Amino acid sequence: MAKETTLAGKTPLVGIIMGSSSDWETLEHAAKILEELGVPHETRVVSAHRTPDLLFEYASSAEKRGIEVIIAGAGGAAHLPGMTASKTALPVLGVPVESKTLKGLDSLLSIAQMPGGVPVGTMAIGKAGAINAALLAAAILGAKHPEVREAYRKFRNGQTERVLANSDPKAPARALGIATTSAPGKKGTRA
């Protein structure tokens, strides 16, 4: 997996790295958000355990290549975000990938429990974490790149508008003629 999205011929600003190609199922959500926001990015499989020299080269050269934020997703022991952060002064956002054995809790704790002095911004486990990593990367980039800040602001405003336009959760059911009230005697239960 080696993909670059250089929108409008721009150098990638975000590097998305993952421990194995199976992590793409989670990290692709970060890439989709960055594409939606128009943020140039690249994706790479860079394993902390299987290709440590490649990881060190990637992390230590990222800044020189124009990368400003790194999103690192990994499962299991999840050393990739921390090892990446140890080799660069760039912000590193860690995305715990859900594992079969411990449902991603192992990854979350591994990323969150970095020793003092080597920070990694830790996101939620799985898809939500990948989406939020991309959004946080855009917020970080927005301090320097006004076009990214405006794309991020537009994204957030769109969320607000969708909620306000659909503030009654029962409206779609009522439009279809479906009863939306609880059965008698079942107060406090959710449908």
mmCIF file of C-alpha atoms in Angstrom:
data_model
loop_
_atom_site.group_PDB
_atom_site.id
_atom_site.type_symbol
_atom_site.label_atom_id
_atom_site.label_comp_id
_atom_site.label_asym_id
_atom_site.label_seq_id
_atom_site.Cartn_x
_atom_site.Cartn_y
_atom_site.Cartn_z
ATOM 1 C CA MET A 1 0.000 0.000 0.000
ATOM 2 C CA ALA A 2 1.705 3.160 -1.192
ATOM 3 C CA LYS A 3 -0.664 5.848 -2.294
ATOM 4 C CA GLU A 4 -0.281 9.588 -2.557
ATOM 5 C CA THR A 5 -3.086 12.035 -2.938
ATOM 6 C CA THR A 6 -1.438 15.237 -4.096
ATOM 7 C CA LEU A 7 -4.470 17.415 -4.636
ATOM 8 C CA ALA A 8 -3.797 20.322 -6.959
ATOM 9 C CA GLY A 9 -0.190 19.153 -7.292
ATOM 10 C CA LYS A 10 0.569 19.822 -3.645
ATOM 11 C CA THR A 11 3.044 17.871 -1.556
ATOM 12 C CA PRO A 12 1.314 15.586 0.969
ATOM 13 C CA LEU A 13 0.793 17.347 4.309
ATOM 14 C CA VAL A 14 -0.354 14.255 6.207
ATOM 15 C CA GLY A 15 1.264 10.859 6.303
ATOM 16 C CA ILE A 16 -1.034 7.948 7.116
ATOM 17 C CA ILE A 17 0.958 4.903 8.153
ATOM 18 C CA MET A 18 -0.185 1.513 9.368
ATOM 19 C CA GLY A 19 1.434 -1.595 10.737
ATOM 20 C CA SER A 20 0.016 -3.937 8.091
ATOM 21 C CA SER A 21 -2.208 -3.806 5.038
ATOM 22 C CA SER A 22 -5.063 -5.306 7.091
ATOM 23 C CA ASP A 23 -5.132 -2.031 9.073
ATOM 24 C CA TRP A 24 -6.301 -0.227 5.909
ATOM 25 C CA GLU A 25 -9.886 -1.266 6.720
ATOM 26 C CA THR A 26 -9.675 1.193 9.628
ATOM 27 C CA LEU A 27 -7.275 3.831 8.250
ATOM 28 C CA GLU A 28 -9.125 4.244 4.962
ATOM 29 C CA HIS A 29 -11.675 6.304 6.912
ATOM 30 C CA ALA A 30 -8.950 8.837 7.737
ATOM 31 C CA ALA A 31 -7.958 8.986 4.075
ATOM 32 C CA LYS A 32 -11.578 9.531 2.997
ATOM 33 C CA ILE A 33 -12.004 12.457 5.396
ATOM 34 C CA LEU A 34 -8.742 14.040 4.245
ATOM 35 C CA GLU A 35 -9.858 13.652 0.624
ATOM 36 C CA GLU A 36 -13.223 15.238 1.468
ATOM 37 C CA LEU A 37 -11.394 18.176 3.064
ATOM 38 C CA GLY A 38 -8.946 18.469 0.154
ATOM 39 C CA VAL A 39 -5.902 17.738 2.313
ATOM 40 C CA PRO A 40 -3.031 16.158 0.356
ATOM 41 C CA HIS A 41 -1.815 12.982 2.047
ATOM 42 C CA GLU A 42 0.059 9.755 1.507
ATOM 43 C CA THR A 43 -0.526 6.249 2.835
ATOM 44 C CA ARG A 44 2.103 3.624 3.605
ATOM 45 C CA VAL A 45 2.431 0.267 5.320
ATOM 46 C CA VAL A 46 5.328 0.704 7.724
ATOM 47 C CA SER A 47 5.662 -1.982 10.385
ATOM 48 C CA ALA A 48 7.433 -1.211 13.650
ATOM 49 C CA HIS A 49 8.227 -4.907 14.063
ATOM 50 C CA ARG A 50 8.762 -6.225 10.532
ATOM 51 C CA THR A 51 10.352 -3.169 8.879
ATOM 52 C CA PRO A 52 11.897 -1.047 11.661
ATOM 53 C CA ASP A 53 14.538 0.486 9.381
ATOM 54 C CA LEU A 54 11.801 1.623 6.972
ATOM 55 C CA LEU A 55 9.848 3.080 9.900
ATOM 56 C CA PHE A 56 12.878 5.032 11.130
ATOM 57 C CA GLU A 57 13.598 6.314 7.622
ATOM 58 C CA TYR A 58 9.955 7.297 7.065
ATOM 59 C CA ALA A 59 9.596 9.108 10.385
ATOM 60 C CA SER A 60 12.967 10.862 10.270
ATOM 61 C CA SER A 61 12.498 12.078 6.672
ATOM 62 C CA ALA A 62 8.804 13.041 6.852
ATOM 63 C CA GLU A 63 9.354 16.661 7.840
ATOM 64 C CA LYS A 64 11.929 17.220 5.067
ATOM 65 C CA ARG A 65 9.414 15.816 2.572
ATOM 66 C CA GLY A 66 6.727 18.322 3.631
ATOM 67 C CA ILE A 67 4.657 16.127 5.934
ATOM 68 C CA GLU A 68 3.290 18.161 8.859
ATOM 69 C CA VAL A 69 1.191 15.582 10.746
ATOM 70 C CA ILE A 70 1.451 11.791 10.903
ATOM 71 C CA ILE A 71 -1.502 9.507 11.570
ATOM 72 C CA ALA A 72 -0.221 6.102 12.708
ATOM 73 C CA GLY A 73 -2.627 3.195 13.074
ATOM 74 C CA ALA A 74 -1.688 -0.123 14.613
ATOM 75 C CA GLY A 75 -3.228 -3.093 16.363
ATOM 76 C CA GLY A 76 -2.044 -5.464 19.072
ATOM 77 C CA ALA A 77 1.036 -4.138 20.829
ATOM 78 C CA ALA A 78 0.680 -1.014 18.642
ATOM 79 C CA HIS A 79 4.264 0.208 18.813
ATOM 80 C CA LEU A 80 4.047 2.083 15.501
ATOM 81 C CA PRO A 81 2.702 5.440 16.787
ATOM 82 C CA GLY A 82 5.161 5.632 19.678
ATOM 83 C CA MET A 83 8.182 4.565 17.655
ATOM 84 C CA THR A 84 7.199 7.073 14.975
ATOM 85 C CA ALA A 85 6.928 9.842 17.567
ATOM 86 C CA SER A 86 10.369 8.910 18.913
ATOM 87 C CA LYS A 87 11.925 9.640 15.505
ATOM 88 C CA THR A 88 10.235 12.949 14.588
ATOM 89 C CA ALA A 89 9.223 16.276 16.082
ATOM 90 C CA LEU A 90 5.990 16.244 14.034
ATOM 91 C CA PRO A 91 2.631 15.677 15.759
ATOM 92 C CA VAL A 92 1.751 11.963 15.710
ATOM 93 C CA LEU A 93 -1.868 10.876 16.108
ATOM 94 C CA GLY A 94 -2.258 7.241 17.090
ATOM 95 C CA VAL A 95 -5.274 5.215 15.958
ATOM 96 C CA PRO A 96 -5.795 1.936 17.825
ATOM 97 C CA VAL A 97 -6.916 -0.724 15.348
ATOM 98 C CA GLU A 98 -9.452 -3.177 16.734
ATOM 99 C CA SER A 99 -7.948 -6.598 17.331
ATOM 100 C CA LYS A 100 -9.817 -9.903 17.489
ATOM 101 C CA THR A 101 -8.317 -10.913 20.795
ATOM 102 C CA LEU A 102 -8.909 -7.844 22.965
ATOM 103 C CA LYS A 103 -11.160 -5.730 20.685
ATOM 104 C CA GLY A 104 -8.531 -2.973 20.414
ATOM 105 C CA LEU A 105 -8.162 -2.332 24.126
ATOM 106 C CA ASP A 106 -4.575 -3.629 23.922
ATOM 107 C CA SER A 107 -3.836 -1.166 21.127
ATOM 108 C CA LEU A 108 -5.525 1.727 22.930
ATOM 109 C CA LEU A 109 -3.546 1.174 26.124
ATOM 110 C CA SER A 110 -0.281 0.714 24.243
ATOM 111 C CA ILE A 111 -0.717 4.013 22.415
ATOM 112 C CA ALA A 112 -2.152 5.989 25.341
ATOM 113 C CA GLN A 113 0.501 4.890 27.836
ATOM 114 C CA MET A 114 3.477 6.578 26.194
ATOM 115 C CA PRO A 115 6.176 7.618 28.668
ATOM 116 C CA GLY A 116 6.498 11.296 29.492
ATOM 117 C CA GLY A 117 8.588 13.079 26.864
ATOM 118 C CA VAL A 118 7.355 11.233 23.753
ATOM 119 C CA PRO A 119 3.758 12.358 23.155
ATOM 120 C CA VAL A 120 1.277 10.620 20.888
ATOM 121 C CA GLY A 121 -2.250 11.981 20.499
ATOM 122 C CA THR A 122 -4.403 8.915 21.105
ATOM 123 C CA MET A 123 -7.694 8.545 19.269
ATOM 124 C CA ALA A 124 -10.635 6.195 19.842
ATOM 125 C CA ILE A 125 -10.465 2.569 18.738
ATOM 126 C CA GLY A 126 -11.318 1.834 15.099
ATOM 127 C CA LYS A 127 -13.293 3.833 12.547
ATOM 128 C CA ALA A 128 -14.252 6.702 14.878
ATOM 129 C CA GLY A 129 -10.612 7.123 15.851
ATOM 130 C CA ALA A 130 -9.494 7.192 12.222
ATOM 131 C CA ILE A 131 -12.111 9.807 11.331
ATOM 132 C CA ASN A 132 -11.208 11.947 14.328
ATOM 133 C CA ALA A 133 -7.485 11.610 13.586
ATOM 134 C CA ALA A 134 -8.086 13.086 10.134
ATOM 135 C CA LEU A 135 -10.224 15.883 11.562
ATOM 136 C CA LEU A 136 -7.673 16.668 14.268
ATOM 137 C CA ALA A 137 -4.901 16.646 11.655
ATOM 138 C CA ALA A 138 -6.945 19.172 9.647
ATOM 139 C CA ALA A 139 -7.428 21.335 12.742
ATOM 140 C CA ILE A 140 -3.664 21.261 13.394
ATOM 141 C CA LEU A 141 -2.894 22.085 9.755
ATOM 142 C CA GLY A 142 -5.487 24.869 9.804
ATOM 143 C CA ALA A 143 -3.244 26.958 12.050
ATOM 144 C CA LYS A 144 -0.854 27.334 9.098
ATOM 145 C CA HIS A 145 -3.031 26.624 6.046
ATOM 146 C CA PRO A 146 -6.160 28.833 5.848
ATOM 147 C CA GLU A 147 -7.691 26.688 3.065
ATOM 148 C CA VAL A 148 -7.561 23.611 5.319
ATOM 149 C CA ARG A 149 -9.035 25.585 8.229
ATOM 150 C CA GLU A 150 -11.925 26.713 6.015
ATOM 151 C CA ALA A 151 -12.542 23.176 4.716
ATOM 152 C CA TYR A 152 -12.589 21.927 8.304
ATOM 153 C CA ARG A 153 -14.938 24.746 9.353
ATOM 154 C CA LYS A 154 -17.255 23.913 6.432
ATOM 155 C CA PHE A 155 -17.250 20.227 7.466
ATOM 156 C CA ARG A 156 -18.167 21.134 11.059
ATOM 157 C CA ASN A 157 -20.858 23.592 9.936
ATOM 158 C CA GLY A 158 -22.314 20.869 7.697
ATOM 159 C CA GLN A 159 -22.598 18.557 10.692
ATOM 160 C CA THR A 160 -24.422 21.244 12.650
ATOM 161 C CA GLU A 161 -26.799 21.960 9.772
ATOM 162 C CA ARG A 162 -27.666 18.254 9.372
ATOM 163 C CA VAL A 163 -28.496 17.933 13.063
ATOM 164 C CA LEU A 164 -30.621 21.082 13.069
ATOM 165 C CA ALA A 165 -32.431 19.978 9.908
ATOM 166 C CA ASN A 166 -33.264 16.613 11.475
ATOM 167 C CA SER A 167 -33.722 17.451 15.154
ATOM 168 C CA ASP A 168 -36.837 15.276 15.546
ATOM 169 C CA PRO A 169 -35.726 11.625 15.503
ATOM 170 C CA LYS A 170 -39.340 10.485 15.082
ATOM 171 C CA ALA A 171 -40.047 12.538 11.945
ATOM 172 C CA PRO A 172 -38.976 9.900 9.360
ATOM 173 C CA ALA A 173 -41.072 7.217 11.097
ATOM 174 C CA ARG A 174 -44.116 9.489 11.298
ATOM 175 C CA ALA A 175 -43.759 10.345 7.615
ATOM 176 C CA LEU A 176 -43.992 6.624 6.883
ATOM 177 C CA GLY A 177 -47.012 6.202 9.162
ATOM 178 C CA ILE A 178 -45.122 4.189 11.775
ATOM 179 C CA ALA A 179 -46.117 4.607 15.434
ATOM 180 C CA THR A 180 -43.352 6.217 17.456
ATOM 181 C CA THR A 181 -44.751 5.995 20.983
ATOM 182 C CA SER A 182 -43.793 3.371 23.520
ATOM 183 C CA ALA A 183 -46.255 0.624 24.316
ATOM 184 C CA PRO A 184 -48.362 1.256 27.444
ATOM 185 C CA GLY A 185 -46.593 0.260 30.635
ATOM 186 C CA LYS A 186 -43.098 0.398 29.123
ATOM 187 C CA LYS A 187 -41.907 3.800 30.266
ATOM 188 C CA GLY A 188 -38.234 4.524 30.000
ATOM 189 C CA THR A 189 -37.484 1.860 27.408
ATOM 190 C CA ARG A 190 -35.799 2.681 24.159
ATOM 191 C CA ALA A 191 -37.144 1.589 20.834
#
